[in-house]
Short mmCIF file of C-alpha atoms and ligand atoms in Angstrom, two decimals:
data_model
loop_
_atom_site.label_atom_id
_atom_site.label_comp_id
_atom_site.label_asym_id
_atom_site.label_seq_id
_atom_site.Cartn_x
_atom_site.Cartn_y
_atom_site.Cartn_z
CA UNK A 1 26.81 18.13 9.22
CA UNK A 2 24.71 15.24 10.58
CA UNK A 3 21.75 14.46 8.35
CA UNK A 4 18.71 12.84 9.92
CA UNK A 5 16.52 10.98 7.42
CA UNK A 6 15.00 8.43 9.81
CA UNK A 7 11.78 10.29 10.51
CA UNK A 8 9.60 7.17 10.53
CA UNK A 9 11.48 5.95 13.60
CA UNK A 10 11.02 9.24 15.41
CA UNK A 11 11.03 12.97 14.70
CA UNK A 12 12.79 15.92 16.23
CA UNK A 13 10.85 17.63 19.01
CA UNK A 14 9.60 20.91 17.54
CA UNK A 15 10.98 23.84 19.60
CA UNK A 16 7.44 25.30 19.81
CA UNK A 17 6.23 22.03 21.35
CA UNK A 18 9.15 22.08 23.77
CA UNK A 19 8.20 25.62 24.85
CA UNK A 20 4.62 24.51 25.49
CA UNK A 21 5.84 21.58 27.62
CA UNK A 22 8.42 23.47 29.63
CA UNK A 23 6.21 24.94 32.41
CA UNK A 24 4.80 21.46 33.07
CA UNK A 25 8.31 20.08 33.58
CA UNK A 26 9.27 22.87 35.98
CA UNK A 27 6.92 24.79 38.26
CA UNK A 28 3.58 23.30 37.21
CA UNK A 29 4.04 19.86 38.68
CA UNK A 30 0.55 19.04 39.92
CA UNK A 31 -1.06 15.64 39.48
CA UNK A 32 -3.99 15.99 37.05
CA UNK A 33 -5.99 13.80 39.42
CA UNK A 34 -5.51 16.09 42.46
CA UNK A 35 -8.52 18.32 42.06
CA UNK A 36 -8.56 19.58 45.66
CA UNK A 37 -5.89 22.23 44.96
CA UNK A 38 -4.75 24.69 42.31
CA UNK A 39 -1.69 22.66 41.22
CA UNK A 40 -3.83 19.69 40.31
CA UNK A 41 -6.62 21.74 38.76
CA UNK A 42 -4.13 23.59 36.50
CA UNK A 43 -2.68 20.25 35.36
CA UNK A 44 -6.17 18.90 34.69
CA UNK A 45 -7.02 21.99 32.65
CA UNK A 46 -3.88 21.58 30.56
CA UNK A 47 -4.69 17.90 29.95
CA UNK A 48 -8.24 18.75 28.87
CA UNK A 49 -6.96 21.42 26.48
CA UNK A 50 -4.60 18.87 24.94
CA UNK A 51 -7.48 16.39 24.66
CA UNK A 52 -9.40 19.01 22.69
CA UNK A 53 -6.38 19.69 20.44
CA UNK A 54 -5.91 15.98 19.67
CA UNK A 55 -9.65 15.53 19.06
CA UNK A 56 -9.70 18.45 16.62
CA UNK A 57 -6.71 17.08 14.72
CA UNK A 58 -8.55 13.81 13.99
CA UNK A 59 -12.18 14.99 13.75
CA UNK A 60 -13.19 13.41 17.06
CA UNK A 61 -14.79 14.78 20.22
CA UNK A 62 -12.60 15.30 23.29
CA UNK A 63 -14.37 12.59 25.32
CA UNK A 64 -13.31 10.04 22.67
CA UNK A 65 -9.58 10.60 23.30
CA UNK A 66 -7.75 8.35 25.81
CA UNK A 67 -4.13 9.24 26.58
CA UNK A 68 -1.56 6.42 26.54
CA UNK A 69 2.21 5.98 26.38
CA UNK A 70 2.22 5.75 22.58
CA UNK A 71 0.85 3.86 19.61
CA UNK A 72 2.08 0.46 20.85
CA UNK A 73 0.03 0.77 24.01
CA UNK A 74 -2.94 2.23 22.11
CA UNK A 75 -2.98 -0.64 19.60
CA UNK A 76 -2.63 -3.21 22.39
CA UNK A 77 -5.51 -1.62 24.30
CA UNK A 78 -7.64 -1.52 21.14
CA UNK A 79 -7.03 -5.16 20.20
CA UNK A 80 -6.71 -6.87 23.59
CA UNK A 81 -9.37 -4.60 25.09
CA UNK A 82 -11.86 -5.46 22.32
CA UNK A 83 -11.07 -9.17 22.59
CA UNK A 84 -11.59 -9.13 26.36
CA UNK A 85 -15.24 -8.06 26.08
CA UNK A 86 -17.70 -10.68 27.25
CA UNK A 87 -18.71 -13.18 24.56
CA UNK A 88 -15.68 -12.58 22.35
CA UNK A 89 -14.08 -15.97 23.04
CA UNK A 90 -15.47 -17.42 19.82
CA UNK A 91 -15.00 -14.30 17.73
CA UNK A 92 -12.59 -13.56 14.90
CA UNK A 93 -10.01 -10.82 14.32
CA UNK A 94 -8.64 -9.87 10.90
CA UNK A 95 -5.54 -7.93 9.89
CA UNK A 96 -2.77 -7.85 7.25
CA UNK A 97 0.83 -9.07 6.88
CA UNK A 98 2.30 -5.57 6.55
CA UNK A 99 1.09 -4.30 9.93
CA UNK A 100 3.47 -3.01 12.60
CA UNK A 101 4.41 -5.45 15.37
CA UNK A 102 2.38 -3.29 17.78
CA UNK A 103 -0.63 -4.90 16.04
CA UNK A 104 0.76 -8.24 14.84
CA UNK A 105 2.12 -9.28 18.23
CA UNK A 106 -1.06 -8.79 20.31
CA UNK A 107 -2.92 -10.65 17.55
CA UNK A 108 -0.39 -13.47 17.72
CA UNK A 109 -0.81 -13.51 21.49
CA UNK A 110 -4.58 -13.87 21.12
CA UNK A 111 -4.13 -16.62 18.52
CA UNK A 112 -1.87 -18.51 20.93
CA UNK A 113 -4.73 -18.34 23.45
CA UNK A 114 -7.18 -19.87 20.98
CA UNK A 115 -8.69 -16.80 19.28
CA UNK A 116 -9.47 -17.03 15.58
CA UNK A 117 -7.07 -14.61 13.87
CA UNK A 118 -6.73 -14.29 10.10
CA UNK A 119 -3.83 -12.34 8.58
CA UNK A 120 -4.40 -11.36 4.94
CA UNK A 121 -1.86 -10.64 2.21
CA UNK A 122 -1.40 -7.36 0.31
CA UNK A 123 -0.69 -6.34 -3.29
CA UNK A 124 2.84 -7.22 -4.47
CA UNK A 125 5.56 -4.86 -5.68
CA UNK A 126 4.62 -5.44 -9.35
CA UNK A 127 0.99 -4.42 -8.84
CA UNK A 128 -0.50 -0.94 -9.39
CA UNK A 129 -0.27 0.02 -5.71
CA UNK A 130 2.22 -2.18 -3.83
CA UNK A 131 1.18 -2.91 -0.26
CA UNK A 132 -2.51 -2.14 -0.86
CA UNK A 133 -5.08 -4.30 0.93
CA UNK A 134 -7.79 -6.02 -1.12
CA UNK A 135 -11.31 -5.13 0.00
CA UNK A 136 -12.84 -8.16 -1.81
CA UNK A 137 -10.49 -10.53 0.05
CA UNK A 138 -11.51 -8.87 3.31
CA UNK A 139 -15.16 -9.33 2.40
CA UNK A 140 -14.59 -13.05 1.88
CA UNK A 141 -12.74 -13.34 5.21
CA UNK A 142 -15.40 -11.43 7.17
CA UNK A 143 -18.27 -13.28 8.78
CA UNK A 144 -20.79 -12.70 11.55
CA UNK A 145 -18.22 -13.84 14.11
CA UNK A 146 -15.71 -11.12 13.10
CA UNK A 147 -15.55 -8.46 15.80
CA UNK A 148 -12.39 -6.55 14.93
CA UNK A 149 -10.51 -5.54 11.78
CA UNK A 150 -7.16 -3.79 12.32
CA UNK A 151 -5.58 -1.79 9.50
CA UNK A 152 -2.33 0.17 9.24
CA UNK A 153 -3.55 3.43 7.69
CA UNK A 154 -0.10 4.42 6.34
CA UNK A 155 2.73 1.92 6.27
CA UNK A 156 5.85 2.80 8.24
CA UNK A 157 8.24 1.20 5.73
CA UNK A 158 6.82 1.62 2.23
CA UNK A 159 4.33 4.43 2.92
CA UNK A 160 1.25 2.77 1.38
CA UNK A 161 -1.94 4.65 2.33
CA UNK A 162 -4.95 2.34 2.63
CA UNK A 163 -8.59 2.85 1.57
CA UNK A 164 -9.82 2.90 5.17
CA UNK A 165 -13.40 3.96 4.42
CA UNK A 166 -13.90 0.96 2.09
CA UNK A 167 -12.43 -1.38 4.70
CA UNK A 168 -14.69 0.19 7.34
CA UNK A 169 -17.80 -0.41 5.22
CA UNK A 170 -16.98 -4.13 4.95
CA UNK A 171 -16.16 -4.44 8.65
CA UNK A 172 -19.27 -2.57 9.75
CA UNK A 173 -21.51 -4.66 7.48
CA UNK A 174 -20.79 -7.70 9.68
CA UNK A 175 -20.91 -5.71 12.92
CA UNK A 176 -17.12 -5.59 13.42
CA UNK A 177 -15.23 -2.52 14.60
CA UNK A 178 -12.31 -1.01 12.68
CA UNK A 179 -9.06 -0.16 14.45
CA UNK A 180 -6.72 2.08 12.46
CA UNK A 181 -3.04 2.23 13.36
CA UNK A 182 -2.51 5.85 12.32
CA UNK A 183 0.92 6.29 13.96
CA UNK A 184 2.54 7.32 10.66
CA UNK A 185 -0.49 9.06 9.20
CA UNK A 186 -1.46 11.64 11.85
CA UNK A 187 0.14 14.99 11.07
CA UNK A 188 1.09 13.82 7.56
CA UNK A 189 -2.24 13.23 5.79
CA UNK A 190 -5.71 14.60 6.65
CA UNK A 191 -7.42 12.48 9.31
CA UNK A 192 -11.13 12.50 10.01
CA UNK A 193 -12.31 9.53 12.05
CA UNK A 194 -15.84 9.84 10.65
CA UNK A 195 -14.76 9.92 7.01
CA UNK A 196 -12.33 7.06 7.59
CA UNK A 197 -14.98 5.02 9.41
CA UNK A 198 -12.65 4.42 12.36
CA UNK A 199 -14.03 3.08 15.64
CA UNK A 200 -10.60 2.95 17.26
CA UNK A 201 -7.50 4.86 16.13
CA UNK A 202 -3.96 4.76 17.54
CA UNK A 203 -1.52 7.66 17.34
CA UNK A 204 1.83 8.64 18.79
CA UNK A 205 3.25 12.13 19.50
CA UNK A 206 6.87 11.42 18.59
CA UNK A 207 5.97 10.65 14.98
CA UNK A 208 4.87 14.27 14.39
CA UNK A 209 7.43 16.32 16.32
CA UNK A 210 5.95 15.75 19.76
CA UNK A 211 7.71 14.04 22.68
CA UNK A 212 8.46 10.31 22.89
CA UNK A 213 6.46 8.07 25.21
CA UNK A 214 3.01 9.63 24.82
CA UNK A 215 0.13 8.91 22.49
CA UNK A 216 -3.61 8.45 22.35
CA UNK A 217 -6.34 6.01 21.44
CA UNK A 218 -9.53 7.30 19.86
CA UNK A 219 -12.48 5.24 21.13
CA UNK A 220 -15.74 6.04 19.34
CA UNK A 221 -18.55 7.17 21.60
CA UNK A 222 -20.98 8.48 18.97
CA UNK A 223 -23.22 6.34 16.71
CA UNK A 224 -21.38 2.99 16.84
CA UNK A 225 -20.31 3.20 20.50
CA UNK A 226 -17.18 1.05 20.90
CA UNK A 227 -16.60 -0.78 24.15
CA UNK A 228 -13.26 -1.98 25.44
CA UNK A 229 -12.15 -3.72 28.61
CA UNK A 230 -9.15 -2.07 30.31
CA UNK A 231 -5.76 -3.76 30.25
CA UNK A 232 -4.24 -1.63 33.01
CA UNK A 233 -6.06 -1.36 36.34
CA UNK A 234 -5.57 1.10 39.18
CA UNK A 235 -6.72 4.66 39.86
CA UNK A 236 -9.38 4.64 37.14
CA UNK A 237 -7.95 7.51 35.06
CA UNK A 238 -9.01 7.97 31.45
CA UNK A 239 -12.57 6.74 32.01
CA UNK A 240 -11.21 3.65 33.68
CA UNK A 241 -9.66 2.50 30.40
CA UNK A 242 -6.07 3.38 31.26
CA UNK A 243 -5.21 3.78 34.91
CA UNK A 244 -2.05 5.57 35.99
CA UNK A 245 -0.99 9.14 36.76
CA UNK A 246 -1.18 11.17 33.58
CA UNK A 247 2.04 12.29 31.88
CA UNK A 248 1.07 15.99 31.93
CA UNK A 249 4.14 17.47 30.13
CA UNK A 250 3.95 14.73 27.50
CA UNK A 251 0.23 15.17 26.99
CA UNK A 252 0.63 18.97 26.68
CA UNK A 253 3.36 18.29 24.07
CA UNK A 254 1.13 15.85 22.21
CA UNK A 255 -1.67 18.44 22.07
CA UNK A 256 0.65 21.21 20.88
CA UNK A 257 2.25 18.96 18.25
CA UNK A 258 -1.16 17.82 16.97
CA UNK A 259 -2.41 21.41 16.65
CA UNK A 260 0.78 22.54 14.93
CA UNK A 261 0.76 19.65 12.46
CA UNK A 262 -2.87 20.10 11.47
CA UNK A 263 -2.57 23.87 11.11
CA UNK A 264 0.07 23.53 8.38
CA UNK A 265 -0.64 20.04 7.08
CA UNK A 266 -1.28 20.70 3.40
CA UNK A 267 1.55 23.14 2.83
CA UNK A 268 3.99 21.01 4.80
CA UNK A 269 2.98 17.84 2.95
CA UNK A 270 3.62 19.55 -0.40
CA UNK A 271 7.08 20.74 0.66
CA UNK A 272 8.00 17.35 2.11
CA UNK A 273 6.75 15.55 -1.01
CA UNK A 274 8.95 17.78 -3.22
CA UNK A 275 12.00 16.93 -1.09
CA UNK A 276 11.17 13.22 -1.20
CA UNK A 277 10.82 13.38 -5.01
CA UNK A 278 14.11 15.26 -5.24
CA UNK A 279 15.77 12.52 -3.18
CA UNK A 280 14.37 9.71 -5.33
CA UNK A 281 15.17 11.50 -8.61
CA UNK A 282 18.81 11.92 -7.63
CA UNK A 283 19.17 8.39 -6.25
CA UNK A 284 17.70 6.98 -9.47
CA UNK A 285 20.10 9.11 -11.54
CA UNK A 286 23.28 8.46 -9.56
CA UNK A 287 22.95 4.90 -8.30
CA UNK A 288 22.68 2.24 -11.00
CA UNK A 289 20.01 -0.40 -10.36
CA UNK A 290 18.34 1.44 -7.48
CA UNK A 291 14.69 0.33 -7.41
CA UNK A 292 11.72 1.88 -5.64
CA UNK A 293 9.91 -0.27 -3.05
CA UNK A 294 6.26 0.57 -2.46
CA UNK A 295 3.83 2.78 -4.44
CA UNK A 296 4.93 5.25 -7.14
CA UNK A 297 6.04 8.62 -5.81
CA UNK A 298 3.80 10.50 -8.26
CA UNK A 299 0.54 9.19 -6.77
CA UNK A 300 0.12 11.34 -3.63
CA UNK A 301 -3.07 9.55 -2.49
CA UNK A 302 -1.38 6.19 -2.13
CA UNK A 303 2.03 7.01 -0.60
CA UNK A 304 3.03 9.04 2.45
CA UNK A 305 4.61 12.33 1.31
CA UNK A 306 7.84 11.90 3.31
CA UNK A 307 8.43 8.20 2.66
CA UNK A 308 10.98 6.62 0.35
CA UNK A 309 12.15 3.00 0.33
CA UNK A 310 14.82 1.92 -2.09
CA UNK A 311 16.39 -1.43 -2.95
CA UNK A 312 20.05 -1.07 -3.89
CA UNK A 313 20.93 -4.39 -5.50
CA UNK A 314 24.34 -5.88 -4.86
CA UNK A 315 24.89 -4.18 -1.51
CA UNK A 316 24.34 -5.73 1.89
CA UNK A 317 21.95 -3.35 3.66
CA UNK A 318 23.41 -3.72 7.16
CA UNK A 319 26.94 -3.00 5.88
CA UNK A 320 25.68 0.01 3.93
CA UNK A 321 23.77 1.27 6.98
CA UNK A 322 26.79 0.84 9.22
CA UNK A 323 28.97 2.72 6.71
CA UNK A 324 26.46 5.58 6.47
CA UNK A 325 25.72 5.60 10.20
CA UNK A 326 29.38 5.95 11.10
CA UNK A 327 29.44 9.05 8.94
CA UNK A 328 26.95 11.83 8.50
CA UNK A 329 23.76 10.09 7.43
CA UNK A 330 21.09 8.55 9.67
CA UNK A 331 18.70 6.25 7.76
CA UNK A 332 17.38 2.77 8.50
CA UNK A 333 16.50 -0.52 6.91
CA UNK A 334 12.98 -0.58 8.30
CA UNK A 335 11.08 -0.55 11.56
CA UNK A 336 13.17 0.90 14.40
CA UNK A 337 12.23 -1.90 16.76
CA UNK A 338 13.61 -4.58 14.43
CA UNK A 339 16.53 -2.81 12.76
CA UNK A 340 18.95 -4.11 15.41
CA UNK A 341 18.19 -7.63 14.22
CA UNK A 342 19.43 -8.73 10.81
CA UNK A 343 16.07 -10.28 9.88
CA UNK A 344 14.73 -9.03 6.56
CA UNK A 345 11.68 -6.75 6.76
CA UNK A 346 8.38 -8.63 6.94
CA UNK A 347 6.78 -5.76 5.01
CA UNK A 348 9.16 -6.05 2.06
CA UNK A 349 8.78 -9.84 2.12
CA UNK A 350 4.98 -9.42 2.08
CA UNK A 351 5.16 -7.40 -1.16
CA UNK A 352 7.27 -10.15 -2.72
CA UNK A 353 10.89 -9.05 -2.30
CA UNK A 354 13.45 -11.81 -1.77
CA UNK A 355 15.37 -11.89 1.51
CA UNK A 356 18.43 -10.50 -0.30
CA UNK A 357 16.42 -7.67 -1.87
CA UNK A 358 14.80 -6.86 1.47
CA UNK A 359 18.21 -6.82 3.15
CA UNK A 360 19.53 -4.49 0.45
CA UNK A 361 16.77 -1.93 1.04
CA UNK A 362 16.90 1.41 2.83
CA UNK A 363 14.08 3.50 4.25
CA UNK A 364 14.25 7.30 4.15
CA UNK A 365 11.92 9.64 6.02
CA UNK A 366 11.71 13.38 5.30
CA UNK A 367 10.37 15.80 7.91
CA UNK A 368 9.51 19.49 8.28
CA UNK A 369 13.11 20.12 9.35
CA UNK A 370 14.75 18.46 6.33
CA UNK A 371 16.39 20.85 3.84
CA UNK A 372 17.15 20.52 0.13
CA UNK A 373 20.88 20.79 0.93
CA UNK A 374 20.59 17.82 3.27
CA UNK A 375 18.82 15.77 0.61
CA UNK A 376 21.50 16.58 -1.97
CA UNK A 377 24.31 15.78 0.44
CA UNK A 378 22.61 12.53 1.49
CA UNK A 379 22.61 11.35 -2.13
CA UNK A 380 26.32 12.10 -2.47
CA UNK A 381 27.09 10.16 0.72
CA UNK A 382 24.91 7.27 -0.35
CA UNK A 383 26.33 7.09 -3.87
CA UNK A 384 29.90 7.14 -2.51
CA UNK A 385 29.16 4.38 -0.01
CA UNK A 386 27.47 2.21 -2.61
CA UNK A 387 30.36 2.69 -5.06
CA UNK A 388 32.79 1.60 -2.35
CA UNK A 389 30.76 -1.44 -1.27
CA UNK A 390 29.71 -2.78 -4.65
CA UNK A 391 32.11 -5.41 -5.98
C1 PLP B 401 2.91 2.12 12.21
C2 PLP B 401 3.37 2.15 13.61
N1 PLP B 401 2.58 1.68 14.58
C3 PLP B 401 2.95 1.71 15.87
C4 PLP B 401 4.17 2.22 16.24
C5 PLP B 401 4.55 2.23 17.70
O1 PLP B 401 4.50 3.53 18.19
P1 PLP B 401 5.15 3.94 19.59
O2 PLP B 401 6.60 4.15 19.32
O3 PLP B 401 4.46 5.21 19.95
O4 PLP B 401 4.87 2.87 20.56
C6 PLP B 401 5.04 2.72 15.28
C7 PLP B 401 6.38 3.24 15.64
O5 PLP B 401 7.38 2.75 15.22
C8 PLP B 401 4.62 2.69 13.93
O6 PLP B 401 5.41 3.15 12.95
#
């Protein structure tokens, strides 16, 4: 039995989503831009239905949804596209140390070109909610020149859920827009762009049982209309913001996955949270000196239901991962993009873990397909591996 507990990296395509995509991979192969014939018009209709499904899942209107290749592209378009607006040369962008590289790297790129970028710290592991941003610190950092604040709504390593509405109020008070990286939050916690105060929001289908390589950017077009400059030029698709032939099967899959996730969100979150708690309880019982990284599991509002991150002192994380990965258990040490490199997680470092502690940490992600038997077996495999590796 192979056990997959790496659901922050990606999730299994739901068979119902696959069924929805199938016709668009076979006989329905029109280009959604070819409106002179039935093939193209059918594809366009399917894309517009998916746009509606995505909009409904996040409390937006369909015309505010721009399809992309995933959250990396969405975040890049949000940040670089906002910075490229006329008059932004002297402006300031603010974000936090625990963001995903899809946000940190475009910010670093802008900083290298002379933009004013400020990266703020977060609450440490010993504080009430590890990984939480401080709204007062943001207030001090914000000024009239600030035009963009970018916040990771739910952290992909330690699961911290941020007070987005409070951050939005501070950003809006100085006329800045708020970009939320919601790649790990959509389909897991309720999302309403109005309640969250989001002006831009990035999401990715493969994080909630949709296909890989497709996502969306919400760009607000009501009240505070948000303007971006495109980063990709060509045929003018997606309101000119993202040129290129649309990925119709992927977009149909994204729409189906978004609808499915929001239709069963609460019940699914409860089940997933129980499995996550079961996993942590057993790890804590069976593995001496296993410590939780990130917020407490019993505070649902501050930690993603399916997220667990554990430091197992005295074991080298990469060796443990390799041992587990050769066997039946798929987990990771952190972000998928960086887990091939032995660098310790920047997120764990930001909450105050030493390099050794960060290297000895494992991230577990539970999904709708995880069973209690798998959780129990995973703990046995983990405990055995740790017993073998500990001196
Ligand atoms: C928080 C976060 N943001 C952005 C991304 C990038 O998403 P994508 O794989 O769709 O480019 C990921 C995926 O690892 C993520 O976890």
